[in-house]
Amino acid sequence: MTDTLSTPTFTVEQERRIVTAVPGPKSQELHQRRLAVVPTGVSSALPVYIARANGAILVDVDGNQFVDFGAGIGVTTVGHTETAVVAAAADQLQDVIHTLFTITPYEEYVRVAELLAERTPGDHAKKSVLVNSGAEAVENGVKIARKHTGRRAVAVLDHAYHGRTNLTMAMNYKAMPYATGFGPFAGDVYHAPNSYPYRDGLSGQEAAARTIAYLEKVVGASDLACLVAEPIQGEGGFVVPAEGYLTALQEWCTANGVVFIADEIQSGMARTGAYFASEHFGLVPDLVLSAKGIAGGLPLAAVTGRAEIMDSAQPGGLGGTFGGNPVAAAAAVAVFEQIEKGDLLAHGARIENALKPALEKLQQKYDIIGDVRGIGAMVAVELVQPGTAQTTKAPNPDAVNAIIAYAAQRGILFLNAGTWGNVLRFLPSLAVSDALIADAVSVLDDAFAAL
């Protein structure tokens, strides 16, 4: 296998290149304009303004080129401005931009639903509703589960992140900055302990027993409509649960008539070397939520699930003006096709094989790296205070922020994550080459040394 997509067509040279200060003069000028008209609540990790993007590279208005290890937080999984996705969207723009599927339907919506039925875990009959965003998918998944079960309560896991709407703010573990001051929030949401191997030291069965005990004692199975879980937690810090944890929860849910919902909004669509991260754990959810990478950068999300559950909603109970927009749906079909044609699942594994061993070498060198974890192109390091990796594991968010700032000045864009902000996450597109990964790790090594 080559170290990039099998038939790359890049319009931007795939390398980092810094030609001005970061941010440069044009970005600084745009930022001043932005401050006058965009509220402070809409913040940016780095105030460089992007003019072009292709493959794994962002080009700002000053001509600086950045290697993007964020991919719009997991959105441009197939690469920025991927040729086939752009062509599919452009063709659809010439035919139909919008009609609203619930008034006059169109094939693109149906085709996306067919592909989701084929690619989500399990061989049972499935149906999908298409919506606009990940948070909207979560909201719809919950209301479908409530309708199907006739129950009220919703359970989520500690360290989870599910969105910024009223219900999803109540479902998030961390209040700041997502929920502080925005209440009151939706009720009947319960936060159960999760599996966090680095911090709890529990086996999958032990962690599952703890979660189930909470659900039975605090919520009560007979009142619980659904359990919503990220197979690999995203904003929570790429927490990979212990072996057997998720399947034990699924078995308990099935035995008690609880709908198990896998939030695959960040971990799905080929990011982890499988279409959906659930596959790594032998998990077959009742409902799967997808968004982010599904349409290559266009807004689209979906709830896909067992046909009998999805059919619980009455006619007119599901939908929305822009949900399953023809242009976004056409782009999604192209994404699925590119995953197959470009062997993108193998590229997820390639990236893990290039990145994780390099990070583990850094872990041996720098004692503030407490943990290296993740699957596919969804990898993270958790940073702790010096000398605490084997004891208190005290979070070290300042080091994460310093490393992100250091790397950005040199043309590498990293993201933070984690409940305490002490996780450095690597979420590149599958177009990133082994050479770019090695370059990024070299800059990362320098950043750790500079601390």
Coordinates of N, CA, C and O in Angstrom, one line a residue, residues 104-188:
T104 N -41.5 16.1 -1.6 CA -41.3 15.4 -2.9 C -39.9 14.8 -2.8 O -38.9 15.5 -2.9
P105 N -39.8 13.5 -2.6 CA -38.6 12.8 -2.3 C -37.7 12.6 -3.5 O -38.1 13.0 -4.7
Y106 N -36.5 12.1 -3.3 CA -35.5 12.0 -4.4 C -34.6 10.8 -4.0 O -34.5 10.4 -2.9
E107 N -33.9 10.3 -5.1 CA -33.1 9.1 -5.0 C -31.9 9.2 -4.0 O -31.6 8.2 -3.3
E108 N -31.3 10.3 -4.0 CA -30.0 10.5 -3.2 C -30.3 10.1 -1.7 O -29.4 9.4 -1.1
Y109 N -31.4 10.6 -1.1 CA -31.7 10.3 0.2 C -31.8 8.7 0.4 O -31.3 8.1 1.4
V110 N -32.6 8.1 -0.5 CA -32.8 6.7 -0.4 C -31.5 5.9 -0.5 O -31.2 5.0 0.2
R111 N -30.6 6.4 -1.4 CA -29.3 5.7 -1.6 C -28.5 5.8 -0.4 O -27.8 4.8 0.0
V112 N -28.4 6.9 0.3 CA -27.7 7.0 1.6 C -28.2 6.1 2.6 O -27.5 5.4 3.3
A113 N -29.6 6.0 2.7 CA -30.2 5.1 3.6 C -29.8 3.6 3.3 O -29.6 2.8 4.2
E114 N -29.8 3.3 2.0 CA -29.4 1.9 1.6 C -27.9 1.6 2.0 O -27.6 0.5 2.6
L115 N -27.0 2.6 1.8 CA -25.6 2.4 2.2 C -25.5 2.2 3.7 O -24.7 1.4 4.1
L116 N -26.2 3.0 4.4 CA -26.1 2.9 5.9 C -26.6 1.6 6.4 O -26.1 1.0 7.3
A117 N -27.7 1.1 5.7 CA -28.2 -0.2 6.1 C -27.2 -1.3 5.8 O -27.1 -2.3 6.6
E118 N -26.4 -1.1 4.8 CA -25.4 -2.1 4.4 C -24.2 -2.1 5.3 O -23.6 -3.1 5.7
R119 N -23.8 -0.9 5.8 CA -22.5 -0.7 6.4 C -22.5 -0.6 7.9 O -21.5 -0.8 8.6
T120 N -23.7 -0.3 8.5 CA -23.7 -0.2 10.0 C -23.7 -1.7 10.5 O -24.1 -2.6 9.8
P121 N -23.3 -1.9 11.7 CA -23.1 -3.3 12.2 C -24.4 -4.0 12.3 O -25.5 -3.5 12.6
G122 N -24.4 -5.3 12.0 CA -25.5 -6.2 12.1 C -26.2 -6.4 10.8 O -26.1 -5.6 9.9
D123 N -26.8 -7.6 10.6 CA -27.4 -8.0 9.4 C -29.0 -7.9 9.5 O -29.7 -8.5 8.6
H124 N -29.5 -7.3 10.5 CA -30.9 -7.2 10.6 C -31.5 -6.1 9.7 O -30.7 -5.3 9.1
A125 N -32.8 -6.0 9.5 CA -33.4 -5.0 8.7 C -33.2 -3.7 9.3 O -33.5 -3.5 10.5
K126 N -32.8 -2.6 8.6 CA -32.6 -1.3 9.1 C -33.2 -0.2 8.3 O -33.4 -0.4 7.1
K127 N -33.5 0.9 8.9 CA -34.0 2.1 8.2 C -33.3 3.3 8.8 O -32.7 3.2 9.9
S128 N -33.3 4.4 8.0 CA -32.5 5.6 8.4 C -33.4 6.8 8.2 O -34.2 6.9 7.3
V129 N -33.2 7.8 9.1 CA -33.7 9.2 8.9 C -32.5 10.1 8.8 O -31.5 9.9 9.6
L130 N -32.5 11.0 7.8 CA -31.4 11.9 7.6 C -31.7 13.2 8.2 O -32.8 13.7 8.0
V131 N -30.7 13.8 8.9 CA -30.9 15.1 9.5 C -29.7 16.0 9.3 O -28.9 15.7 8.4
N132 N -29.5 17.1 10.0 CA -28.5 18.1 9.7 C -27.2 17.9 10.4 O -26.1 18.2 9.9
S133 N -27.2 17.5 11.7 CA -26.1 17.6 12.5 C -26.0 16.5 13.5 O -27.0 15.8 13.7
G134 N -24.9 16.3 14.1 CA -24.7 15.3 15.1 C -25.7 15.4 16.3 O -26.3 14.5 16.7
A135 N -25.8 16.6 16.8 CA -26.7 16.9 17.9 C -28.1 16.5 17.5 O -28.9 16.0 18.3
E136 N -28.5 16.9 16.3 CA -29.9 16.6 15.8 C -30.1 15.1 15.7 O -31.2 14.5 16.0
A137 N -29.0 14.3 15.3 CA -29.1 12.9 15.3 C -29.3 12.3 16.7 O -30.1 11.4 16.9
V138 N -28.6 12.9 17.7 CA -28.8 12.4 19.0 C -30.2 12.6 19.5 O -30.9 11.8 20.1
E139 N -30.7 13.9 19.3 CA -32.1 14.2 19.7 C -33.1 13.2 19.0 O -34.0 12.7 19.7
N140 N -32.9 12.9 17.8 CA -33.9 12.0 17.1 C -33.7 10.6 17.6 O -34.7 9.9 17.7
G141 N -32.5 10.2 17.8 CA -32.3 8.8 18.4 C -33.0 8.7 19.7 O -33.7 7.6 19.9
V142 N -32.9 9.7 20.6 CA -33.5 9.6 21.9 C -35.1 9.6 21.7 O -35.7 8.8 22.4
K143 N -35.6 10.5 20.9 CA -37.0 10.5 20.8 C -37.6 9.2 20.1 O -38.7 8.8 20.5
I144 N -36.9 8.6 19.2 CA -37.3 7.4 18.6 C -37.3 6.3 19.7 O -38.3 5.5 19.8
A145 N -36.3 6.2 20.5 CA -36.2 5.2 21.6 C -37.3 5.4 22.6 O -37.9 4.4 23.1
R146 N -37.6 6.7 22.9 CA -38.7 6.9 23.9 C -40.0 6.5 23.3 O -40.9 5.9 24.0
K147 N -40.2 6.8 22.0 CA -41.5 6.4 21.4 C -41.6 4.9 21.3 O -42.7 4.3 21.6
H148 N -40.5 4.2 21.0 CA -40.6 2.7 20.9 C -40.8 2.0 22.2 O -41.6 1.1 22.3
T149 N -40.2 2.5 23.2 CA -40.3 1.9 24.5 C -41.4 2.4 25.4 O -41.8 1.7 26.3
G150 N -41.9 3.6 25.1 CA -42.9 4.2 26.0 C -42.3 4.6 27.3 O -43.0 4.8 28.3
R151 N -41.0 4.7 27.4 CA -40.3 5.0 28.7 C -39.7 6.4 28.5 O -39.5 7.0 27.5
R152 N -39.3 7.0 29.7 CA -38.9 8.4 29.7 C -37.4 8.6 29.8 O -36.8 9.6 29.3
A153 N -36.7 7.8 30.6 CA -35.3 8.1 31.0 C -34.3 7.8 30.0 O -34.4 6.9 29.1
V154 N -33.2 8.6 30.0 CA -32.1 8.5 29.1 C -30.8 8.4 29.9 O -30.6 9.2 30.8
A155 N -30.0 7.4 29.6 CA -28.7 7.2 30.3 C -27.6 7.5 29.3 O -27.6 7.1 28.2
V156 N -26.5 8.2 29.9 CA -25.3 8.4 29.1 C -24.1 8.0 30.1 O -24.3 7.7 31.2
L157 N -22.9 8.1 29.5 CA -21.8 7.7 30.3 C -20.9 8.9 30.7 O -20.9 9.9 30.0
D158 N -20.2 8.8 31.8 CA -19.3 9.8 32.2 C -18.3 10.1 31.1 O -17.9 9.2 30.4
H159 N -17.9 11.4 31.1 CA -16.9 11.9 30.1 C -17.5 12.0 28.7 O -16.7 12.3 27.7
A160 N -18.8 11.8 28.5 CA -19.3 11.8 27.2 C -19.6 13.3 26.7 O -19.7 14.2 27.5
Y161 N -19.6 13.4 25.4 CA -20.1 14.6 24.7 C -21.0 14.3 23.6 O -20.8 13.4 22.8
H162 N -22.2 15.0 23.6 CA -23.2 14.6 22.6 C -23.7 15.8 21.8 O -24.5 15.7 20.9
G163 N -23.4 17.1 22.2 CA -23.8 18.2 21.4 C -24.1 19.5 22.2 O -23.8 19.5 23.4
R164 N -24.7 20.5 21.5 CA -25.0 21.8 22.1 C -26.4 22.2 22.1 O -26.7 23.3 22.4
T165 N -27.3 21.3 21.8 CA -28.8 21.6 21.9 C -29.2 21.4 23.4 O -28.4 20.9 24.2
N166 N -30.4 21.7 23.7 CA -30.9 21.7 25.1 C -30.7 20.3 25.6 O -30.2 20.1 26.7
L167 N -31.3 19.3 24.9 CA -31.1 17.9 25.4 C -29.7 17.4 25.5 O -29.3 16.9 26.5
T168 N -28.9 17.7 24.4 CA -27.6 17.2 24.4 C -26.7 17.9 25.4 O -25.7 17.3 25.9
M169 N -26.9 19.2 25.7 CA -26.2 19.8 26.8 C -26.4 19.1 28.1 O -25.5 18.9 28.9
A170 N -27.6 18.6 28.3 CA -27.9 17.8 29.6 C -27.2 16.5 29.5 O -26.9 15.9 30.6
M171 N -26.9 16.0 28.3 CA -26.3 14.7 28.2 C -24.8 14.7 28.3 O -24.1 13.7 28.6
N172 N -24.2 15.9 28.1 CA -22.8 16.0 28.2 C -22.3 15.9 29.6 O -23.0 16.2 30.6
Y173 N -21.1 15.4 29.8 CA -20.5 15.3 31.1 C -19.9 16.6 31.6 O -20.1 17.0 32.8
K174 N -19.3 17.3 30.7 CA -18.6 18.6 31.1 C -19.5 19.8 30.8 O -20.0 20.0 29.7
A175 N -19.7 20.6 31.9 CA -20.5 21.8 31.7 C -19.8 22.9 31.0 O -20.4 23.5 30.1
M176 N -18.6 23.2 31.4 CA -17.9 24.3 30.8 C -17.1 23.9 29.6 O -16.3 22.9 29.7
P177 N -17.2 24.5 28.4 CA -18.0 25.7 28.1 C -19.4 25.4 27.5 O -20.1 26.4 27.2
Y178 N -19.8 24.2 27.4 CA -20.9 23.9 26.6 C -22.3 24.2 27.2 O -23.2 24.4 26.5
A179 N -22.3 24.2 28.5 CA -23.7 24.4 29.1 C -23.7 25.5 30.2 O -24.8 25.8 30.6
T180 N -22.6 25.9 30.6 CA -22.6 26.9 31.7 C -23.4 28.1 31.4 O -23.2 28.8 30.4
G181 N -24.4 28.4 32.2 CA -25.3 29.5 32.1 C -26.4 29.4 31.1 O -27.2 30.4 30.9
F182 N -26.6 28.2 30.5 CA -27.6 28.1 29.4 C -28.8 27.3 29.8 O -29.7 27.1 29.0
G183 N -28.9 27.0 31.1 CA -30.0 26.2 31.6 C -31.3 27.0 31.7 O -31.3 28.2 31.5
P184 N -32.4 26.4 32.1 CA -32.6 25.0 32.6 C -32.5 24.0 31.4 O -32.8 24.4 30.3
F185 N -32.2 22.7 31.8 CA -32.0 21.7 30.8 C -33.0 20.6 30.8 O -33.8 20.6 31.8
A186 N -33.0 19.8 29.8 CA -34.0 18.7 29.7 C -33.7 17.8 30.9 O -32.6 17.5 31.3
G187 N -34.8 17.2 31.4 CA -34.7 16.3 32.5 C -34.7 14.8 32.1 O -34.6 14.5 30.9
D188 N -34.7 13.9 33.1 CA -34.7 12.5 32.9 C -33.4 12.0 32.2 O -33.5 11.1 31.3

